[in-house]
CSV table of C-alpha atoms and ligand atoms in Angstrom, one decimal:
chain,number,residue,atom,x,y,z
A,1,UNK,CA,98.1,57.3,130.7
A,2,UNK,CA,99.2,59.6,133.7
A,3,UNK,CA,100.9,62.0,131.0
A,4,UNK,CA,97.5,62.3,129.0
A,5,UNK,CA,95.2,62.9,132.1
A,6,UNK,CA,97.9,65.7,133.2
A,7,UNK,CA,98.1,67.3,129.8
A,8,UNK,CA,93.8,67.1,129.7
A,9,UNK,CA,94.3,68.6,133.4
A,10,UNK,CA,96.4,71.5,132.1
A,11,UNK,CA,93.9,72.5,128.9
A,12,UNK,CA,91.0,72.4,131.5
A,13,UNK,CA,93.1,74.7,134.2
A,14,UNK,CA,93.9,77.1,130.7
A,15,UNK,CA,89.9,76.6,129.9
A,16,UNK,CA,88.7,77.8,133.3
A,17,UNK,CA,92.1,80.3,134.9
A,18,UNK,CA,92.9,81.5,131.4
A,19,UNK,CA,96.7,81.6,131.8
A,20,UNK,CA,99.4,78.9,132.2
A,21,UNK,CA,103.1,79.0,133.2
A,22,UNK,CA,105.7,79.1,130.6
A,23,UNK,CA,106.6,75.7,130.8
A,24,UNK,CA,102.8,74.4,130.9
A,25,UNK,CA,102.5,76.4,127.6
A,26,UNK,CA,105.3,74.3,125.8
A,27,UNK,CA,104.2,71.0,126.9
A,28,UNK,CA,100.5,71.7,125.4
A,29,UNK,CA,102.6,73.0,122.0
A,30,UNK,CA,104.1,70.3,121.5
A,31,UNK,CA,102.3,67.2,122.8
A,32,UNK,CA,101.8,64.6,120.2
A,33,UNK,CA,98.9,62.5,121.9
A,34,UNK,CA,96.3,62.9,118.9
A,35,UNK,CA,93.8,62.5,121.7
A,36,UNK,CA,95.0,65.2,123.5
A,37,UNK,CA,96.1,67.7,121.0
A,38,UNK,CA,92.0,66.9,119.9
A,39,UNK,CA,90.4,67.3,123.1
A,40,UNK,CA,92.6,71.0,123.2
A,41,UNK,CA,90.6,71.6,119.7
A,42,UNK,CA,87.5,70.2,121.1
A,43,UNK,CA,88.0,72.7,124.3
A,44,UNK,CA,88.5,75.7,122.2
A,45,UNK,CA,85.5,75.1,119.6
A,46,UNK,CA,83.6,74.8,122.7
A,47,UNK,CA,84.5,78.0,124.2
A,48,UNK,CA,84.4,80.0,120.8
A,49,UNK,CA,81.1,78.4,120.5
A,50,UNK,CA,80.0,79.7,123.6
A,51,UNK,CA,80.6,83.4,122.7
A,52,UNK,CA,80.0,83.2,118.8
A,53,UNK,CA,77.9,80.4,118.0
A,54,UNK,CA,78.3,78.3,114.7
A,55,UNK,CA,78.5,82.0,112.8
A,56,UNK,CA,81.6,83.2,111.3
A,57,UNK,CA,82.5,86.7,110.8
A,58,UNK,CA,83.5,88.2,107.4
A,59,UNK,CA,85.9,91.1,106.7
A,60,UNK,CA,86.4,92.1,103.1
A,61,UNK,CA,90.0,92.3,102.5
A,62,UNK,CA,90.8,94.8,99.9
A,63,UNK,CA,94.9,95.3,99.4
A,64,UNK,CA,95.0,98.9,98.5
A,65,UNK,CA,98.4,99.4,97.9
A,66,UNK,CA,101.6,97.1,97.8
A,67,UNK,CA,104.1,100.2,97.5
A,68,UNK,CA,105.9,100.0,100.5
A,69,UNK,CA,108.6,101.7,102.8
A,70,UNK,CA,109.7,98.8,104.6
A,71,UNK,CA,111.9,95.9,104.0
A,72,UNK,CA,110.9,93.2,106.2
A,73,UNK,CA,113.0,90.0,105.1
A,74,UNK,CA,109.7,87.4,104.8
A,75,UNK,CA,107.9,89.8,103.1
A,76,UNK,CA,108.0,89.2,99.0
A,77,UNK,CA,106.5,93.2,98.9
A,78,UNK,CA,109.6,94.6,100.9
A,79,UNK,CA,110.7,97.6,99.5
A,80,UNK,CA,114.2,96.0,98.1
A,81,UNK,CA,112.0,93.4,95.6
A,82,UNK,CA,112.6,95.2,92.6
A,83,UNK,CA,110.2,92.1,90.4
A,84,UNK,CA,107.2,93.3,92.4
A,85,UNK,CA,105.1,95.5,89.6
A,86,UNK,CA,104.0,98.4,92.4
A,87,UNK,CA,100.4,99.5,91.7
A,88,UNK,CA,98.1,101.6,94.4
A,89,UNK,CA,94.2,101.5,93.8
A,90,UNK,CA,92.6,104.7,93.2
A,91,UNK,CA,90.3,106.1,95.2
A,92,UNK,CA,87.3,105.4,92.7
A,93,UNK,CA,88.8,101.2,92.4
A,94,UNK,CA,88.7,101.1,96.2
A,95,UNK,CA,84.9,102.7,96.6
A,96,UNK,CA,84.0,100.2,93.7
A,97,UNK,CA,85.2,97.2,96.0
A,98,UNK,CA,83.3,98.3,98.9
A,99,UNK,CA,80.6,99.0,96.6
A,100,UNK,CA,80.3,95.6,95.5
A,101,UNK,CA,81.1,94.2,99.2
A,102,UNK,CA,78.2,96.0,100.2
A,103,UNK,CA,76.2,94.4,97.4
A,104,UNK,CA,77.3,90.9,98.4
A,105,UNK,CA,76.6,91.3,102.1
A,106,UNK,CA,79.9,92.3,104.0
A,107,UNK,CA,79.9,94.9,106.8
A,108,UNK,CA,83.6,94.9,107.8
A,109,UNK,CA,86.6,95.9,105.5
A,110,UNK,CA,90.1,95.6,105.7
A,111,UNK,CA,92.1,98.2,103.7
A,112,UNK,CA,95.7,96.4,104.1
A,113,UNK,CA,98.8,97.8,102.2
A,114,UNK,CA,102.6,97.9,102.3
A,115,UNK,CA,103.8,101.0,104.5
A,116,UNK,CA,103.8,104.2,103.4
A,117,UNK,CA,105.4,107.4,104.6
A,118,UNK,CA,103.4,109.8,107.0
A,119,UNK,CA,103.2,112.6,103.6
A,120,UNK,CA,100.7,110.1,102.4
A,121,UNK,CA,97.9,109.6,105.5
A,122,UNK,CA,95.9,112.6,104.5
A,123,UNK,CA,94.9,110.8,101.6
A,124,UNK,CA,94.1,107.8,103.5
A,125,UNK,CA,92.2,110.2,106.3
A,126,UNK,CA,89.8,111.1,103.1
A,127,UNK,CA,89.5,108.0,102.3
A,128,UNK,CA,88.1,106.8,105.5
A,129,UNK,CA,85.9,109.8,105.8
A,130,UNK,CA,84.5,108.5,102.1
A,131,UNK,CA,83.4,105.8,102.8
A,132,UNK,CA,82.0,106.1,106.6
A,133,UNK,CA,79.9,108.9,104.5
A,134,UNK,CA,78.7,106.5,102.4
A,135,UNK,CA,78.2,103.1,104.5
A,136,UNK,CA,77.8,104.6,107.8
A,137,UNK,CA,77.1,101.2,109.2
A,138,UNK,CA,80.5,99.8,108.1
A,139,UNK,CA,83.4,98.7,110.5
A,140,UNK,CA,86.0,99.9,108.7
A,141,UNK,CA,89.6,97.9,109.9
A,142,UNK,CA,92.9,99.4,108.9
A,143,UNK,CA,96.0,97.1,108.4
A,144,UNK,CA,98.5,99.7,107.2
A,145,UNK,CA,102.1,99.2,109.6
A,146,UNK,CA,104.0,101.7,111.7
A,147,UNK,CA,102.7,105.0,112.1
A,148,UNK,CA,102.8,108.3,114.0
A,149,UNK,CA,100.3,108.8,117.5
A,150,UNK,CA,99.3,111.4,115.2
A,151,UNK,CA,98.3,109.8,112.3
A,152,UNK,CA,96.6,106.9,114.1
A,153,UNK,CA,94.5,109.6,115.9
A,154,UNK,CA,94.0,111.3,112.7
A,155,UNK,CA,92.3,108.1,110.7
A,156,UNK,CA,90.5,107.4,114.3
A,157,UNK,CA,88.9,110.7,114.2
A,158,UNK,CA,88.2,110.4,110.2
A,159,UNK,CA,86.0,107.2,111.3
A,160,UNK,CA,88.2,104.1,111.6
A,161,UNK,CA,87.4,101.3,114.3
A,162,UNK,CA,89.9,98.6,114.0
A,163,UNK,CA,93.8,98.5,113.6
A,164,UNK,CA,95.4,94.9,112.6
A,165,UNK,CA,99.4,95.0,113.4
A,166,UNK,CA,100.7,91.7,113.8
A,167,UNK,CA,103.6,92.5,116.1
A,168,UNK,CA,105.5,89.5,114.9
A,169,UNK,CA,107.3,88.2,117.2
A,170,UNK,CA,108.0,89.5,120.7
A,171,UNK,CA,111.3,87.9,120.9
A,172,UNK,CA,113.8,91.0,120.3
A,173,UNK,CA,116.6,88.4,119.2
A,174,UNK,CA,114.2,87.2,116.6
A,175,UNK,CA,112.9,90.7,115.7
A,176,UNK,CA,115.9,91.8,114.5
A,177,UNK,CA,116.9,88.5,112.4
A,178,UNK,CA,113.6,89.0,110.5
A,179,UNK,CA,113.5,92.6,110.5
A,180,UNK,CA,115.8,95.9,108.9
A,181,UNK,CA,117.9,98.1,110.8
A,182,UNK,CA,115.8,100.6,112.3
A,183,UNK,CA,112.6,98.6,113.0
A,184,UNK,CA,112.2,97.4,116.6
A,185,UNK,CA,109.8,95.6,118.4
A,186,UNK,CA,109.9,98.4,121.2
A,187,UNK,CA,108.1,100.7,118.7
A,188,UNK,CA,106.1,98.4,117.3
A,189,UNK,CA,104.3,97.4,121.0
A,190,UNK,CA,104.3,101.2,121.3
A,191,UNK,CA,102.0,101.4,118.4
A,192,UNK,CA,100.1,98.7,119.5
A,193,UNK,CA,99.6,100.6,122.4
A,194,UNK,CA,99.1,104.3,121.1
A,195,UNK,CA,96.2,102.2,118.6
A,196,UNK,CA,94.2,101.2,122.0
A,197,UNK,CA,94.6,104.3,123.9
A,198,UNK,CA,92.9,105.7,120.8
A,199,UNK,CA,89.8,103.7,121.3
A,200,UNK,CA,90.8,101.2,117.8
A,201,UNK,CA,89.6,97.8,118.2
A,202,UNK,CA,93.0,95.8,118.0
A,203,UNK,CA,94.9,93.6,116.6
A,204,UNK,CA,98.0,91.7,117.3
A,205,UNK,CA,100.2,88.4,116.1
A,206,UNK,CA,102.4,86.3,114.6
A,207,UNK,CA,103.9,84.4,111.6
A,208,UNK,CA,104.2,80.8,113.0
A,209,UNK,CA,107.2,79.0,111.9
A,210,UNK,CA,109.4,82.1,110.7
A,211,UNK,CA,112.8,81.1,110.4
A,212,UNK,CA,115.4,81.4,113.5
A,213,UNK,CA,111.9,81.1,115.7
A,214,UNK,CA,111.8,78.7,119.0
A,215,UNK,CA,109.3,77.1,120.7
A,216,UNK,CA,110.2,79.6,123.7
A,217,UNK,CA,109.8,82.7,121.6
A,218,UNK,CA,106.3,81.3,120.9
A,219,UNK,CA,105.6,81.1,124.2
A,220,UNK,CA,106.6,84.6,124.8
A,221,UNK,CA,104.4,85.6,122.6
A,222,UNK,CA,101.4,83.6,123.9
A,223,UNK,CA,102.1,85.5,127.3
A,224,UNK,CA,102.2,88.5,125.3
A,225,UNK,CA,99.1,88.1,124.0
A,226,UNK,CA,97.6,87.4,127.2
A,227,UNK,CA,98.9,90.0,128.9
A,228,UNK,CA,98.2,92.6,126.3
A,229,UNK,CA,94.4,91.3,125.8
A,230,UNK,CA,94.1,92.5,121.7
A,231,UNK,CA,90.5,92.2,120.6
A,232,UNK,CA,91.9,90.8,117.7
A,233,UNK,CA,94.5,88.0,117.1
A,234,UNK,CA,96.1,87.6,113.5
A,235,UNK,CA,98.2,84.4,113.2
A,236,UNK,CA,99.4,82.7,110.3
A,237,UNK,CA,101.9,80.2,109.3
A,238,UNK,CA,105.1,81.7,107.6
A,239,UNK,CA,105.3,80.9,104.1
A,240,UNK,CA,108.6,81.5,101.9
A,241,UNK,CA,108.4,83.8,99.0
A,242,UNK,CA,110.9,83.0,96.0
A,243,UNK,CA,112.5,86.6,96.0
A,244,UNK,CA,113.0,87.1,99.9
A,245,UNK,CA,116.4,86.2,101.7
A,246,UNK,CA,114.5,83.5,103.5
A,247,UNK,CA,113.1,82.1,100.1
A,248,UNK,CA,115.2,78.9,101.0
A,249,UNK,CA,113.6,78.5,104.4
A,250,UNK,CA,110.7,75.9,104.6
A,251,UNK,CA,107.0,77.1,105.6
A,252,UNK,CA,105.4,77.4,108.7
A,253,UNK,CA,102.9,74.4,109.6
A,254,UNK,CA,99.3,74.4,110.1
A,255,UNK,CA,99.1,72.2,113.2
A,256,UNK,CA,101.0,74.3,115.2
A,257,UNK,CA,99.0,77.1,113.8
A,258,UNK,CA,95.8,75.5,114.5
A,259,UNK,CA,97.3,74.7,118.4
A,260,UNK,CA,98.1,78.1,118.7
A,261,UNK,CA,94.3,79.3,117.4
A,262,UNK,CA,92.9,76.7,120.2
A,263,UNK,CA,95.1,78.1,123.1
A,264,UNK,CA,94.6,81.7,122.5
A,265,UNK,CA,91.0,80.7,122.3
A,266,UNK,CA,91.1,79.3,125.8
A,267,UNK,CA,93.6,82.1,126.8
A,268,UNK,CA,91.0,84.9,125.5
A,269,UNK,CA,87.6,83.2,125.2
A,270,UNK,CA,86.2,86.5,123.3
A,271,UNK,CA,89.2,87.5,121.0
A,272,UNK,CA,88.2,87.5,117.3
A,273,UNK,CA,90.4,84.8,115.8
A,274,UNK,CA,90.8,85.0,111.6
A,275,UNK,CA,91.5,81.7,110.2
A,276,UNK,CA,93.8,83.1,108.1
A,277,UNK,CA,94.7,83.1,103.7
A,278,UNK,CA,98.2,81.7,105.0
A,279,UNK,CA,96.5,78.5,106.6
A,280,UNK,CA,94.5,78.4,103.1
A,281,UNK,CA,97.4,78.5,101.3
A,282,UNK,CA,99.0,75.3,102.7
A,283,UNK,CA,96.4,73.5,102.6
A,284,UNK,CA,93.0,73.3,101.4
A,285,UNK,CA,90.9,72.7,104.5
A,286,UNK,CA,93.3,74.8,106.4
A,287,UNK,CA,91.0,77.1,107.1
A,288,UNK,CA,88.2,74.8,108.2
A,289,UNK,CA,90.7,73.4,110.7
A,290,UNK,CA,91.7,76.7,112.1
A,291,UNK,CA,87.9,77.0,112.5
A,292,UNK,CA,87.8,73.4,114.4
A,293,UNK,CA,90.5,75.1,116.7
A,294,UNK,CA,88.7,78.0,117.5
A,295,UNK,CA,89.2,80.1,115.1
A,296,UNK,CA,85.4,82.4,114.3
A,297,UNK,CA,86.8,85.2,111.4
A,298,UNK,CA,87.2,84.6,107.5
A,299,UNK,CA,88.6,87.1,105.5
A,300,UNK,CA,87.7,87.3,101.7
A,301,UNK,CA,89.8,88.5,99.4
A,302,UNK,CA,87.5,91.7,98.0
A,303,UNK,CA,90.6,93.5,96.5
A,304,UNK,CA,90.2,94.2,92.1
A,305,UNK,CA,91.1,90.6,90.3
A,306,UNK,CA,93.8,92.1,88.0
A,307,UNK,CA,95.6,93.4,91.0
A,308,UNK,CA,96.1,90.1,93.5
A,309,UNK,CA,98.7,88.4,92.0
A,310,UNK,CA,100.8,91.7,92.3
A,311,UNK,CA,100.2,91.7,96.3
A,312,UNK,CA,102.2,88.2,96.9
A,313,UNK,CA,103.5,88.3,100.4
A,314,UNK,CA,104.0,84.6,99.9
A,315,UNK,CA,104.8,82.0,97.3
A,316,UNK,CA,100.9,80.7,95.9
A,317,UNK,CA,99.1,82.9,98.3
A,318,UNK,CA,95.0,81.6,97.9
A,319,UNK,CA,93.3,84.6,96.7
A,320,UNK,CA,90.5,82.9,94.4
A,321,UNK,CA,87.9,80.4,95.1
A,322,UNK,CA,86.8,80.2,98.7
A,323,UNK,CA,89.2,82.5,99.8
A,324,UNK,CA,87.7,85.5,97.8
A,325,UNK,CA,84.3,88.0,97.8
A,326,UNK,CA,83.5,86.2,94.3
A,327,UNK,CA,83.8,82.4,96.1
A,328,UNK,CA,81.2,83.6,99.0
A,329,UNK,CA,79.0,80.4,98.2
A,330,UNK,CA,81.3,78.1,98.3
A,331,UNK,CA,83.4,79.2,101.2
A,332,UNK,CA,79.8,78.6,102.3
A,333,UNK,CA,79.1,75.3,101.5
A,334,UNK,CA,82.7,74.6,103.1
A,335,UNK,CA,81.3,75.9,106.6
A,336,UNK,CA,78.5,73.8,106.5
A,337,UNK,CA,80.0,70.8,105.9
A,338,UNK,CA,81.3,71.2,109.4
A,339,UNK,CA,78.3,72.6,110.2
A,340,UNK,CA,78.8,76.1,110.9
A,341,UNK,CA,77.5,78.9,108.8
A,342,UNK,CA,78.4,83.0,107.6
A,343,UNK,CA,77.6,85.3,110.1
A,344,UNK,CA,77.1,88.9,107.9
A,345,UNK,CA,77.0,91.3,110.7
A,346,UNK,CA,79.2,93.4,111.6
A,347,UNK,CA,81.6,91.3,114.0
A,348,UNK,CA,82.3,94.0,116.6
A,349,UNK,CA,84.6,92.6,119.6
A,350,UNK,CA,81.9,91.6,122.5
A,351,UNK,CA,84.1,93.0,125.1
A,352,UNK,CA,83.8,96.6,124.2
B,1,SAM,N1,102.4,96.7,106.3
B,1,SAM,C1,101.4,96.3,107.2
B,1,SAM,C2,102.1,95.7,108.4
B,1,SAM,O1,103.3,95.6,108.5
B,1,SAM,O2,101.4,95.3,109.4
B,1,SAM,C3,100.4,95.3,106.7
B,1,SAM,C4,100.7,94.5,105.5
B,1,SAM,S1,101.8,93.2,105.9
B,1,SAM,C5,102.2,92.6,104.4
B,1,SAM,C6,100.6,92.0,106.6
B,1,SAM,C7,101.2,90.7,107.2
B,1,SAM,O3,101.6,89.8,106.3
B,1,SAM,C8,102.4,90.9,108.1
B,1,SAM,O4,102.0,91.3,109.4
B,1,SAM,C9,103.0,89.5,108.1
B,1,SAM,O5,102.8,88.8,109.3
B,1,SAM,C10,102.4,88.9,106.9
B,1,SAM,N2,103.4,88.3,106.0
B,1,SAM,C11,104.3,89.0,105.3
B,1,SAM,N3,105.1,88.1,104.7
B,1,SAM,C12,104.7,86.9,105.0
B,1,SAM,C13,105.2,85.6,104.7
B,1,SAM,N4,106.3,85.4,103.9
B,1,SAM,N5,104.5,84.5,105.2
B,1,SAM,C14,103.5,84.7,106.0
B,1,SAM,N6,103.0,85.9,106.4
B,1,SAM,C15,103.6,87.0,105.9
């Protein structure tokens, strides 16, 4: 009894100081009071109530390209895979996606795509400047990897608002098990920092359950997060993909996903919090219970049918149904059933 009232204590002090010790930090991740771990849900909804209401956001997710330069060992689109069919949308197939996006209602997009080599950002900086020309009113998010100051400034200037780069993990140790020689975390923060001195709404997170990963380098990450205040926080379960070298390793889970959604909620009451394709993917109200945590972003899938299958990151990754621009009503009817509802604006951070 003393145990619960203390752990309740701790979600309130995280609800109202927004920031715990370390130590308090493990104890609410891995608490197995069902009353507790619900009241931390119940906390979070609340707060991401407060700022959001019932509304969700929408971003149209369109996978432009899974060519990439990188060879990340979760990733099934890492540039060793040599079964991945490589495709990149053409201009025109990418215009035609926002063009139907539009139609259906959406006002954000995500243009997400393996990592390609600096040669190549003109193209995307034309790209950009396309479609801002044509849907001024469009937040247009980039989710594109490691880049030069230059080209981040560059695709700023062309008329991009919002950067999404998951830093991972913040553990070095644990960096380096899941990542290639020559990646770092070092240079991926410094990205994440070059993308808000340049005025880009951003993003920042985690796979939960990678292989190798603790419970402390979880933590680390949480103060991580709070310390480097992203208006954006992308976290999904890990999820093995048959042609990685950590095919064998099991997935990530959902709970601790979900517990991770509720305390960043409480740690940043206004970050926008996708309930993410990964939580989808394991299970089918996944994403309704990343919503119950918190959670107040959806991202459809918006990218051409013929092409999804090709961008697998994962084993089964949900890209139909619910989880794409053609499934709008019934990821709709899904909301409402816990009674929240699509919010079709724009979704712009409210602390800007
Ligand atoms: N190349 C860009 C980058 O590195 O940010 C964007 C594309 S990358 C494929 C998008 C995200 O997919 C990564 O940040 C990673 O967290 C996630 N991802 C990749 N493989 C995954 C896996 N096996 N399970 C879960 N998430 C995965």
């Amino acid at each position: 009894m003393g145990k619960k009232i203390g752990m309740k204590y701790l979600i309130d002090q995280l609800r109202k100081e927004h920031k715990l010790m370390s130590d308090q930090y493990r104890a609410l991740l891995t608490v197995r009071d069902p009353q507790v771990t619900e009241y931390l849900f119940t906390q979070a909804r609340e707060v991401a109530q407060a700022q959001f209401g019932k509304g969700i956001f929408l971003r149209g997710l369109i996978e432009l390209t899974n060519v990439c330069r990188n060879d990340c060992l979760y990733c099934g689109i890492r540039c060793s895979n040599s079964n991945v069919s490589r495709y990149t949308l053409t201009r025109e197939q990418i215009l035609d996606c926002c063009e139907q996006g539009f139609k259906i209602g959406f006002r954000t997009f995500v243009l997400q795509g393996g990592e390609w080599g600096e040669e190549r950002s003109t193209w995307i900086a034309d790209l950009i400047r396309d479609i801002r020309h044509r849907w001024p009113e469009y937040a247009i998010t980039l989710s594109l990897g490691e880049h030069t100051r230059e080209t981040y400034a560059m695709w700023r200037e062309a008329g991009a608002d919002r950067y999404l780069l998951r830093h991972e993990t913040h553990n070095e140790r644990l960096y380096r098990l899941l990542h290639p020689q020559g990646m770092t975390i070092q240079h991926r923060l410094q990205c994440l920092d070059w993308l808000k001195e340049l005025g880009y709404q951003v993003g920042a997170g985690i796979m939960v359950g990678s292989p190798f990963q603790s419970l402390n380098s979880i933590v680390e990450d949480i103060m991580y997060l709070a310390d480097f205040k992203p208006h954006m926080i992308g976290i999904g379960p890990f999820i093995p993909q048959h042609d990685t070298p950590l095919a064998r390793f099991p997935a990530g889970s959902v709970d601790m996903t979900a517990r991770l959604y509720a305390i960043l909620r409480l740690a940043l009451p206004q970050a926008l919090i996708p309930s993410t394709t990964a939580m989808a993917t394991l299970s089918p109200d996944g994403r309704l219970r990343g919503i119950l945590a918190g959670a107040n972003v959806v991202m459809p899938n918006l990218s051409p049918t013929d092409n999804r299958s090709k961008y697998a990151l994962y084993d089964n990754k949900a890209s139909f149904g619910a989880e794409s621009a053609q499934g709008i009503q019934q990821l709709s009817d899904d909301l409402s059933t816990i009674g929240y509802h699509i919010d079709w604006s724009r979704g712009d951070s409210p602390h800007l």
